């Protein structure tokens, strides 16, 4: 603090409670200087004119500047606003607003009293007594320490007056900055009028430096006085130390003479033996090195020999081993300086040879005659090539096989077309040059046989590819398995080596302690590794590692990494034995990816065959050939394609969608043509239908009977049996007679053709369902237009639509409604669950048919209703009985019954006549009410009763209506 606060004269005020004020008399404002100020200026040096106003040690000390201003901290802390001087610390520090409040005791801290320290005082009291007793016995030793401390503090206070620049370790006056800091000459180069002041400043500076020197000398003398005893003791001990060193030097000289004698007598002979043994070992190593060089020299001829027999793996292994030997054992041999680069070029040549060889193999393998033989071509050669390519990391070799596959697939189709065309005499190859045009000249059987031949060739082609690729994948998996086993073996060896290192440490410790290994380990407790280590250490130095007579190439080769390469024998699925070396630098991820790519190549082969087949189909379909096929031909074609698709999926294990998509596209076209043909046929049949009952041929009855057995299929034609059987009048369906027209018989056959087509081509089920629904709706709407709408009058030329036509139309509709649930079940069994919503079309069709049947029944009732209205409106109650009106009504009722009885079932006939009778009663009741005839038993009542009895008797006399409840009492008004 002396150097910082007292470094320069500061004006002091005599008052302790006020700020400093500037006074005019400078001599009265300064107190005597207690310590010399710091000579180091606190401001940068420069032009004295610019620094005239800053405080300086050598400048004018009397002038007051802003740098002399200071603040009395106690005076600043006194608040003049307080009426009373507070001595409280918080009030002084925090201001007037501070309020001293009582702190509320915490609920979580207990109240501490003196009783809590009672136990501690009891325990510490005996110890305190012992401490006081020992303190009284021992003399105080801190008297000298206090003196030293007081002296040290005083010296430290004096030294603090010396500026820090003199204490720096790099203090040197040669440095201009240091010199200017110690002697600020800038203050002496002022104008001439200030010579006296400069002389005074120089004198003051000289005195100050002398004062610093005195302080330092005093402290040095004080330190020497404190350590004088140790200094003189060291000087005295120096003579004794020199005597000890002289005696030690003589003893060392004597010891060296003895050691020299011992070395000549005991060590020179043994060391010479060791030296000769080492020389012999070096000679043996040199001999082995020369043999290794001779072996390496034969590398290139050996590689050429191996390449001549296509032993690429052996050649690559030899090159790799030689390269490793050159880098490790024969590095720096001048004669082999070019051999490494030559081997590299040879290895690149082998890479090209293997790729060319694999390409040739793939071409020969895929272009073999496609007979029913899936044997692998030269499996040993393939395995050798694959191993060589894997060893060289040529992992894209499968792409070569893929390209050959594509070219071969094109050639297969081309060759099949050429062979087939050459056997057809109708095709003149000289006139028609293009194969596509020649193929389009074939008829369906010829083209179908060609497609069947292509599919069979492709099937054998895929089986052959699968066998070859499986062999390649097996080689890849063998290498992968070898890598995994090698990794496990390395982990095991690392664990064993860790255990051996532990045993070696124990053996070294026992040997260091002078114990025998057999003493430390009992019988059977010595590990194998330790035993081997011990046996190696117990070997005599004179033992020969390898005698010159027994030097052999496998035993005396140098310990290079090539000697560490092991091979293991593996057998491929085809029975080919091969040696797998450990230097396959392929990771498991690369091998797995390669295996997946090879499997993907098999999938690509399937896709290629399907794509080429699709192109073949499209080339034939350009002229609309496939769309012109009939149902049997297209079904045969579809089955052939489905069979080929299933075969390829079974071989390759994955679905290919191109051929299936082409089949679906052709199937859609076939469905459109199939549906349009049958819809057109149905339209023509309906336009020419006269709505008269047709005879039922035996084949249609057989067709219906086959459906009744629970299966929908077109029965095979039986020519001999069909000619003897006569047509039937009715169609018998599950014991019921159906009178039908010829159009409905053909419609049933068409419906069954739709269902059978779905069985033959399952992929068109949904399309067929939609088309069949459309066909049934068309028949319903068109028949309604022709019969109920009387369209047949203009289309066919009928004179009128009779009740027989209406009844026959109703019965035909009932026959179709009978088969709709069977058709629905047939389609439902062939649809996916998510497609069941399409079956709602049948529900809508059934409802439409029922509505149509109800309209026909209503039409029949309406015909009789108009007749009743016409006849009964003219009815008069008078003799004779029965009246002519009732005779006419009974006659019309008999005609109606005669027209519909053979067409409709008895139950429907009865229901229809009940509805007609209800209409009759309504009109009769209205006429009787108009004539004011009541049921009063009078003459008019008797006449009406007789007519009604005649009507009832005639109606019940009709066939099937004898038990009909007519309830004729409803014709009379009920009495109220």
Tab-separated table of C-alpha atoms in Angstrom, residues 488-858:
chain	number	residue	atom	x	y	z
A	488	UNK	CA	-13.492	-66.882	-33.280
A	489	UNK	CA	-10.061	-68.547	-33.426
A	490	UNK	CA	-8.296	-65.189	-33.134
A	491	UNK	CA	-10.384	-64.298	-30.087
A	492	UNK	CA	-9.507	-67.658	-28.506
A	493	UNK	CA	-5.794	-67.165	-29.226
A	494	UNK	CA	-5.900	-63.697	-27.701
A	495	UNK	CA	-7.406	-65.104	-24.509
A	496	UNK	CA	-4.774	-67.874	-24.420
A	497	UNK	CA	-1.966	-65.385	-25.017
A	498	UNK	CA	-3.303	-63.220	-22.194
A	499	UNK	CA	-3.231	-66.244	-19.865
A	500	UNK	CA	0.294	-67.164	-21.020
A	501	UNK	CA	1.510	-63.632	-20.371
A	502	UNK	CA	0.157	-63.936	-16.825
A	503	UNK	CA	1.970	-67.262	-16.361
A	504	UNK	CA	5.194	-65.796	-17.811
A	505	UNK	CA	5.021	-62.989	-15.267
A	506	UNK	CA	4.655	-65.502	-12.448
A	507	UNK	CA	7.550	-67.609	-13.779
A	508	UNK	CA	9.777	-64.536	-14.090
A	509	UNK	CA	8.978	-63.578	-10.515
A	510	UNK	CA	9.776	-67.084	-9.229
A	511	UNK	CA	13.039	-67.208	-11.173
A	512	UNK	CA	13.982	-63.791	-9.808
A	513	UNK	CA	13.376	-65.100	-6.266
A	514	UNK	CA	15.669	-68.072	-6.884
A	515	UNK	CA	12.945	-70.767	-6.879
A	516	UNK	CA	12.496	-73.661	-9.275
A	517	UNK	CA	9.323	-73.776	-11.329
A	518	UNK	CA	8.644	-77.332	-10.172
A	519	UNK	CA	8.775	-76.109	-6.568
A	520	UNK	CA	6.233	-73.371	-7.200
A	521	UNK	CA	3.808	-75.601	-9.134
A	522	UNK	CA	2.864	-79.074	-8.096
A	523	UNK	CA	2.587	-81.986	-10.510
A	524	UNK	CA	-0.170	-81.413	-12.987
A	525	UNK	CA	-0.568	-77.745	-12.047
A	526	UNK	CA	1.868	-76.300	-14.550
A	527	UNK	CA	-0.043	-74.834	-17.516
A	528	UNK	CA	0.884	-75.930	-21.004
A	529	UNK	CA	1.983	-72.456	-21.997
A	530	UNK	CA	4.190	-72.121	-18.933
A	531	UNK	CA	5.717	-75.528	-19.567
A	532	UNK	CA	6.564	-74.574	-23.108
A	533	UNK	CA	8.027	-71.287	-21.929
A	534	UNK	CA	10.078	-72.994	-19.275
A	535	UNK	CA	11.357	-75.614	-21.709
A	536	UNK	CA	12.411	-72.881	-24.109
A	537	UNK	CA	14.258	-71.036	-21.360
A	538	UNK	CA	16.004	-74.184	-20.166
A	539	UNK	CA	17.404	-74.803	-23.623
A	540	UNK	CA	21.184	-74.671	-23.693
A	541	UNK	CA	22.798	-71.736	-25.457
A	542	UNK	CA	24.856	-74.186	-27.473
A	543	UNK	CA	21.805	-75.993	-28.833
A	544	UNK	CA	21.404	-75.596	-32.534
A	545	UNK	CA	18.121	-74.193	-33.708
A	546	UNK	CA	18.437	-75.868	-37.068
A	547	UNK	CA	21.367	-77.916	-38.211
A	548	UNK	CA	22.795	-77.435	-41.658
A	549	UNK	CA	22.211	-81.070	-42.580
A	550	UNK	CA	18.567	-81.030	-41.640
A	551	UNK	CA	17.650	-77.679	-43.143
A	552	UNK	CA	14.395	-78.082	-45.045
A	553	UNK	CA	12.255	-75.552	-46.770
A	554	UNK	CA	9.124	-75.823	-44.587
A	555	UNK	CA	11.075	-75.968	-41.316
A	556	UNK	CA	13.878	-73.473	-41.787
A	557	UNK	CA	12.117	-70.676	-43.592
A	558	UNK	CA	12.210	-67.345	-41.902
A	559	UNK	CA	9.422	-66.436	-39.526
A	560	UNK	CA	7.483	-64.324	-41.981
A	561	UNK	CA	3.809	-63.657	-42.139
A	562	UNK	CA	3.573	-65.968	-45.130
A	563	UNK	CA	4.335	-68.896	-42.864
A	564	UNK	CA	1.356	-67.890	-40.755
A	565	UNK	CA	-1.141	-68.197	-43.625
A	566	UNK	CA	-3.226	-71.299	-43.112
A	567	UNK	CA	-5.591	-73.026	-45.466
A	568	UNK	CA	-8.612	-75.113	-44.650
A	569	UNK	CA	-10.367	-77.649	-46.812
A	570	UNK	CA	-14.044	-77.199	-47.674
A	571	UNK	CA	-16.425	-79.034	-49.961
A	572	UNK	CA	-19.049	-77.392	-52.131
A	573	UNK	CA	-22.573	-78.812	-52.454
A	574	UNK	CA	-21.466	-80.344	-55.736
A	575	UNK	CA	-18.701	-82.322	-54.015
A	576	UNK	CA	-15.775	-80.185	-55.167
A	577	UNK	CA	-13.064	-79.933	-52.527
A	578	UNK	CA	-11.250	-76.642	-52.321
A	579	UNK	CA	-8.688	-74.939	-50.106
A	580	UNK	CA	-9.694	-71.633	-48.553
A	581	UNK	CA	-6.821	-69.377	-47.516
A	582	UNK	CA	-7.019	-66.922	-44.660
A	583	UNK	CA	-5.989	-63.909	-46.713
A	584	UNK	CA	-9.435	-63.156	-48.117
A	585	UNK	CA	-9.677	-59.438	-47.356
A	586	UNK	CA	-13.457	-59.343	-47.504
A	587	UNK	CA	-15.711	-58.224	-44.697
A	588	UNK	CA	-18.833	-60.080	-43.671
A	589	UNK	CA	-20.963	-57.190	-44.902
A	590	UNK	CA	-19.416	-57.347	-48.366
A	591	UNK	CA	-19.890	-61.105	-48.581
A	592	UNK	CA	-23.512	-60.924	-47.440
A	593	UNK	CA	-24.208	-58.124	-49.931
A	594	UNK	CA	-22.593	-60.197	-52.705
A	595	UNK	CA	-24.723	-63.228	-51.795
A	596	UNK	CA	-27.850	-61.071	-51.900
A	597	UNK	CA	-26.845	-59.656	-55.286
A	598	UNK	CA	-26.350	-63.180	-56.646
A	599	UNK	CA	-29.805	-64.142	-55.377
A	600	UNK	CA	-31.181	-60.987	-56.934
A	601	UNK	CA	-29.540	-62.076	-60.214
A	602	UNK	CA	-31.712	-65.205	-60.142
A	603	UNK	CA	-34.770	-62.988	-59.724
A	604	UNK	CA	-33.554	-60.889	-62.642
A	605	UNK	CA	-33.255	-64.053	-64.748
A	606	UNK	CA	-36.921	-64.771	-64.080
A	607	UNK	CA	-37.818	-61.185	-64.954
A	608	UNK	CA	-35.798	-61.404	-68.184
A	609	UNK	CA	-37.615	-64.564	-69.261
A	610	UNK	CA	-40.961	-62.985	-68.481
A	611	UNK	CA	-40.070	-59.764	-70.289
A	612	UNK	CA	-38.929	-61.624	-73.419
A	613	UNK	CA	-42.119	-63.700	-73.313
A	614	UNK	CA	-44.180	-60.533	-73.064
A	615	UNK	CA	-42.435	-59.069	-76.102
A	616	UNK	CA	-43.072	-62.311	-77.964
A	617	UNK	CA	-46.776	-62.097	-77.077
A	618	UNK	CA	-47.038	-58.451	-78.019
A	619	UNK	CA	-45.375	-59.109	-81.376
A	620	UNK	CA	-48.053	-61.712	-82.144
A	621	UNK	CA	-50.873	-59.569	-80.787
A	622	UNK	CA	-50.198	-56.611	-83.070
A	623	UNK	CA	-52.723	-57.732	-85.660
A	624	UNK	CA	-55.375	-58.511	-83.016
A	625	UNK	CA	-54.608	-62.226	-83.146
A	626	UNK	CA	-55.088	-62.855	-79.439
A	627	UNK	CA	-58.334	-60.911	-79.323
A	628	UNK	CA	-59.776	-63.130	-82.048
A	629	UNK	CA	-59.239	-66.343	-80.101
A	630	UNK	CA	-62.291	-68.241	-79.033
A	631	UNK	CA	-62.914	-69.161	-75.425
A	632	UNK	CA	-61.308	-72.593	-75.570
A	633	UNK	CA	-58.197	-71.288	-77.287
A	634	UNK	CA	-57.766	-68.406	-74.895
A	635	UNK	CA	-58.318	-70.669	-71.890
A	636	UNK	CA	-55.683	-73.041	-73.226
A	637	UNK	CA	-53.281	-70.131	-73.725
A	638	UNK	CA	-54.062	-68.767	-70.275
A	639	UNK	CA	-53.429	-72.115	-68.617
A	640	UNK	CA	-50.102	-72.458	-70.413
A	641	UNK	CA	-48.992	-69.013	-69.275
A	642	UNK	CA	-50.207	-69.601	-65.714
A	643	UNK	CA	-48.264	-72.859	-65.617
A	644	UNK	CA	-45.089	-71.143	-66.797
A	645	UNK	CA	-45.542	-68.363	-64.242
A	646	UNK	CA	-45.964	-70.896	-61.425
A	647	UNK	CA	-42.909	-72.863	-62.607
A	648	UNK	CA	-40.728	-69.764	-62.630
A	649	UNK	CA	-41.995	-68.731	-59.191
A	650	UNK	CA	-41.157	-72.190	-57.866
A	651	UNK	CA	-37.665	-72.101	-59.380
A	652	UNK	CA	-36.739	-68.528	-58.468
A	653	UNK	CA	-38.804	-68.052	-55.326
A	654	UNK	CA	-40.266	-64.695	-56.330
A	655	UNK	CA	-43.203	-63.497	-58.403
A	656	UNK	CA	-42.550	-61.722	-61.683
A	657	UNK	CA	-45.347	-59.407	-62.652
A	658	UNK	CA	-44.600	-58.549	-66.294
A	659	UNK	CA	-45.977	-61.731	-67.877
A	660	UNK	CA	-48.795	-61.870	-65.375
A	661	UNK	CA	-49.643	-58.263	-66.228
A	662	UNK	CA	-49.594	-59.031	-69.954
A	663	UNK	CA	-51.846	-62.002	-69.349
A	664	UNK	CA	-54.186	-59.831	-67.334
A	665	UNK	CA	-54.223	-57.225	-70.094
A	666	UNK	CA	-55.058	-59.845	-72.723
A	667	UNK	CA	-57.598	-61.356	-70.364
A	668	UNK	CA	-59.305	-57.983	-70.029
A	669	UNK	CA	-59.462	-57.672	-73.788
A	670	UNK	CA	-60.761	-61.218	-74.008
A	671	UNK	CA	-63.406	-60.434	-71.391
A	672	UNK	CA	-64.514	-57.345	-73.299
A	673	UNK	CA	-64.766	-59.286	-76.559
A	674	UNK	CA	-66.355	-62.272	-74.806
A	675	UNK	CA	-68.962	-60.058	-73.195
A	676	UNK	CA	-69.673	-58.004	-76.293
A	677	UNK	CA	-70.157	-61.112	-78.399
A	678	UNK	CA	-72.605	-62.652	-75.959
A	679	UNK	CA	-74.424	-59.420	-75.306
A	680	UNK	CA	-74.818	-58.902	-79.037
A	681	UNK	CA	-75.981	-62.480	-79.388
A	682	UNK	CA	-78.508	-62.015	-76.588
A	683	UNK	CA	-79.728	-58.777	-78.131
A	684	UNK	CA	-80.294	-60.485	-81.464
A	685	UNK	CA	-82.090	-63.375	-79.790
A	686	UNK	CA	-84.376	-61.011	-77.894
A	687	UNK	CA	-85.105	-58.963	-80.996
A	688	UNK	CA	-86.209	-62.132	-82.826
A	689	UNK	CA	-87.983	-63.771	-79.897
A	690	UNK	CA	-91.740	-64.270	-80.443
A	691	UNK	CA	-92.313	-65.187	-76.793
A	692	UNK	CA	-93.803	-68.566	-77.423
A	693	UNK	CA	-93.013	-71.667	-75.424
A	694	UNK	CA	-90.051	-73.517	-76.889
A	695	UNK	CA	-89.155	-77.161	-76.715
A	696	UNK	CA	-86.244	-78.031	-74.470
A	697	UNK	CA	-83.490	-80.034	-76.197
A	698	UNK	CA	-81.893	-82.836	-74.210
A	699	UNK	CA	-78.521	-81.072	-74.056
A	700	UNK	CA	-80.088	-78.135	-72.221
A	701	UNK	CA	-81.747	-80.523	-69.781
A	702	UNK	CA	-78.341	-82.140	-69.198
A	703	UNK	CA	-76.878	-78.693	-68.720
A	704	UNK	CA	-79.462	-77.856	-66.068
A	705	UNK	CA	-79.039	-81.238	-64.422
A	706	UNK	CA	-75.256	-80.657	-64.126
A	707	UNK	CA	-75.927	-77.398	-62.316
A	708	UNK	CA	-78.392	-79.149	-60.035
A	709	UNK	CA	-75.617	-81.443	-58.897
A	710	UNK	CA	-73.890	-78.439	-57.282
A	711	UNK	CA	-71.266	-77.714	-59.910
A	712	UNK	CA	-71.380	-75.192	-62.688
A	713	UNK	CA	-69.704	-76.543	-65.803
A	714	UNK	CA	-70.570	-77.217	-69.386
A	715	UNK	CA	-71.052	-80.983	-69.819
A	716	UNK	CA	-69.291	-82.799	-72.594
A	717	UNK	CA	-71.350	-83.475	-75.672
A	718	UNK	CA	-72.584	-87.023	-76.255
A	719	UNK	CA	-73.533	-87.266	-79.939
A	720	UNK	CA	-74.921	-90.806	-79.904
A	721	UNK	CA	-77.133	-90.289	-76.904
A	722	UNK	CA	-78.360	-86.870	-77.967
A	723	UNK	CA	-79.703	-88.057	-81.328
A	724	UNK	CA	-81.990	-90.684	-79.740
A	725	UNK	CA	-83.497	-88.319	-77.105
A	726	UNK	CA	-86.431	-86.121	-78.079
A	727	UNK	CA	-86.920	-82.541	-76.947
A	728	UNK	CA	-89.061	-82.052	-73.847
A	729	UNK	CA	-91.938	-79.649	-73.450
A	730	UNK	CA	-90.727	-78.247	-70.137
A	731	UNK	CA	-87.380	-77.693	-68.481
A	732	UNK	CA	-87.190	-79.661	-65.240
A	733	UNK	CA	-85.218	-77.835	-62.542
A	734	UNK	CA	-85.119	-79.532	-59.133
A	735	UNK	CA	-88.517	-81.156	-59.770
A	736	UNK	CA	-90.253	-78.001	-61.013
A	737	UNK	CA	-91.442	-77.472	-64.561
A	738	UNK	CA	-90.371	-74.304	-66.300
A	739	UNK	CA	-91.886	-73.265	-69.580
A	740	UNK	CA	-89.296	-71.115	-71.293
A	741	UNK	CA	-88.484	-69.470	-74.560
A	742	UNK	CA	-85.435	-70.290	-76.636
A	743	UNK	CA	-83.660	-67.091	-75.668
A	744	UNK	CA	-83.682	-68.016	-71.977
A	745	UNK	CA	-82.291	-71.469	-72.717
A	746	UNK	CA	-79.390	-69.882	-74.559
A	747	UNK	CA	-79.046	-67.284	-71.799
A	748	UNK	CA	-78.589	-70.045	-69.241
A	749	UNK	CA	-75.864	-71.542	-71.391
A	750	UNK	CA	-74.226	-68.118	-71.724
A	751	UNK	CA	-74.351	-67.647	-67.942
A	752	UNK	CA	-72.677	-71.017	-67.453
A	753	UNK	CA	-70.022	-70.034	-69.989
A	754	UNK	CA	-69.268	-66.959	-67.865
A	755	UNK	CA	-68.938	-69.137	-64.771
A	756	UNK	CA	-66.737	-71.701	-66.490
A	757	UNK	CA	-64.543	-68.947	-67.889
A	758	UNK	CA	-63.968	-67.745	-64.337
A	759	UNK	CA	-62.883	-71.261	-63.370
A	760	UNK	CA	-60.462	-71.408	-66.267
A	761	UNK	CA	-59.051	-67.883	-65.793
A	762	UNK	CA	-59.274	-66.928	-62.093
A	763	UNK	CA	-57.648	-63.541	-62.703
A	764	UNK	CA	-60.735	-62.235	-64.532
A	765	UNK	CA	-63.239	-63.102	-61.816
A	766	UNK	CA	-64.091	-59.526	-60.917
A	767	UNK	CA	-64.375	-58.448	-64.539
A	768	UNK	CA	-66.577	-61.415	-65.364
A	769	UNK	CA	-68.802	-60.660	-62.392
A	770	UNK	CA	-69.311	-57.107	-63.590
A	771	UNK	CA	-69.982	-58.210	-67.167
A	772	UNK	CA	-72.407	-60.940	-66.094
A	773	UNK	CA	-74.288	-58.454	-63.922
A	774	UNK	CA	-74.538	-56.172	-66.904
A	775	UNK	CA	-75.811	-59.036	-69.074
A	776	UNK	CA	-78.524	-60.010	-66.572
A	777	UNK	CA	-79.606	-56.404	-66.199
A	778	UNK	CA	-79.735	-56.063	-69.966
A	779	UNK	CA	-81.966	-59.144	-70.308
A	780	UNK	CA	-84.302	-57.865	-67.601
A	781	UNK	CA	-84.639	-54.387	-69.055
A	782	UNK	CA	-84.889	-55.542	-72.671
A	783	UNK	CA	-87.487	-58.232	-71.925
A	784	UNK	CA	-89.508	-55.652	-70.013
A	785	UNK	CA	-89.418	-53.344	-73.009
A	786	UNK	CA	-90.447	-56.096	-75.396
A	787	UNK	CA	-93.265	-57.687	-73.345
A	788	UNK	CA	-94.588	-55.232	-70.805
A	789	UNK	CA	-93.689	-52.295	-73.003
A	790	UNK	CA	-95.120	-54.068	-76.072
A	791	UNK	CA	-91.894	-53.481	-77.972
A	792	UNK	CA	-92.243	-56.889	-79.600
A	793	UNK	CA	-95.134	-55.566	-81.626
A	794	UNK	CA	-92.784	-53.400	-83.672
A	795	UNK	CA	-89.589	-55.472	-83.390
A	796	UNK	CA	-90.970	-58.941	-84.110
A	797	UNK	CA	-94.320	-58.047	-85.596
A	798	UNK	CA	-96.625	-59.609	-83.017
A	799	UNK	CA	-100.256	-58.590	-83.295
A	800	UNK	CA	-100.730	-58.265	-79.555
A	801	UNK	CA	-99.153	-59.143	-76.243
A	802	UNK	CA	-101.281	-61.966	-74.893
A	803	UNK	CA	-101.659	-63.192	-71.339
A	804	UNK	CA	-99.724	-66.259	-72.426
A	805	UNK	CA	-96.823	-64.059	-73.471
A	806	UNK	CA	-96.915	-62.321	-70.118
A	807	UNK	CA	-97.096	-65.551	-68.144
A	808	UNK	CA	-94.276	-67.075	-70.182
A	809	UNK	CA	-92.129	-63.982	-69.608
A	810	UNK	CA	-92.791	-64.178	-65.874
A	811	UNK	CA	-91.828	-67.856	-65.791
A	812	UNK	CA	-88.599	-67.122	-67.686
A	813	UNK	CA	-87.702	-64.443	-65.186
A	814	UNK	CA	-88.416	-66.885	-62.346
A	815	UNK	CA	-86.038	-69.376	-63.907
A	816	UNK	CA	-83.233	-66.799	-64.013
A	817	UNK	CA	-83.976	-65.761	-60.393
A	818	UNK	CA	-83.658	-69.423	-59.402
A	819	UNK	CA	-80.046	-69.510	-60.705
A	820	UNK	CA	-78.868	-66.167	-59.306
A	821	UNK	CA	-78.018	-67.542	-55.769
A	822	UNK	CA	-76.077	-70.394	-57.387
A	823	UNK	CA	-74.152	-67.960	-59.545
A	824	UNK	CA	-73.514	-65.761	-56.534
A	825	UNK	CA	-72.113	-68.671	-54.520
A	826	UNK	CA	-69.916	-69.652	-57.459
A	827	UNK	CA	-68.355	-66.196	-57.667
A	828	UNK	CA	-68.127	-65.794	-53.903
A	829	UNK	CA	-65.967	-68.907	-53.662
A	830	UNK	CA	-63.508	-67.369	-56.127
A	831	UNK	CA	-63.342	-63.826	-54.807
A	832	UNK	CA	-60.987	-62.442	-52.196
A	833	UNK	CA	-62.643	-61.398	-48.911
A	834	UNK	CA	-61.962	-57.745	-49.688
A	835	UNK	CA	-63.913	-58.155	-52.973
A	836	UNK	CA	-67.105	-59.506	-51.407
A	837	UNK	CA	-68.688	-56.090	-51.712
A	838	UNK	CA	-69.098	-56.734	-55.441
A	839	UNK	CA	-71.658	-59.442	-54.699
A	840	UNK	CA	-74.206	-56.748	-53.966
A	841	UNK	CA	-74.805	-56.569	-57.718
A	842	UNK	CA	-76.630	-59.910	-57.515
A	843	UNK	CA	-78.852	-58.588	-54.730
A	844	UNK	CA	-79.839	-55.610	-56.866
A	845	UNK	CA	-80.481	-57.859	-59.872
A	846	UNK	CA	-82.665	-60.201	-57.795
A	847	UNK	CA	-84.710	-57.266	-56.579
A	848	UNK	CA	-85.116	-55.951	-60.122
A	849	UNK	CA	-86.282	-59.353	-61.370
A	850	UNK	CA	-88.808	-59.705	-58.548
A	851	UNK	CA	-90.154	-56.258	-59.313
A	852	UNK	CA	-90.485	-57.217	-62.967
A	853	UNK	CA	-92.368	-60.417	-62.054
A	854	UNK	CA	-94.692	-58.426	-59.793
A	855	UNK	CA	-95.368	-55.970	-62.620
A	856	UNK	CA	-96.315	-58.837	-64.948
A	857	UNK	CA	-98.712	-60.228	-62.335
A	858	UNK	CA	-100.196	-56.781	-61.864
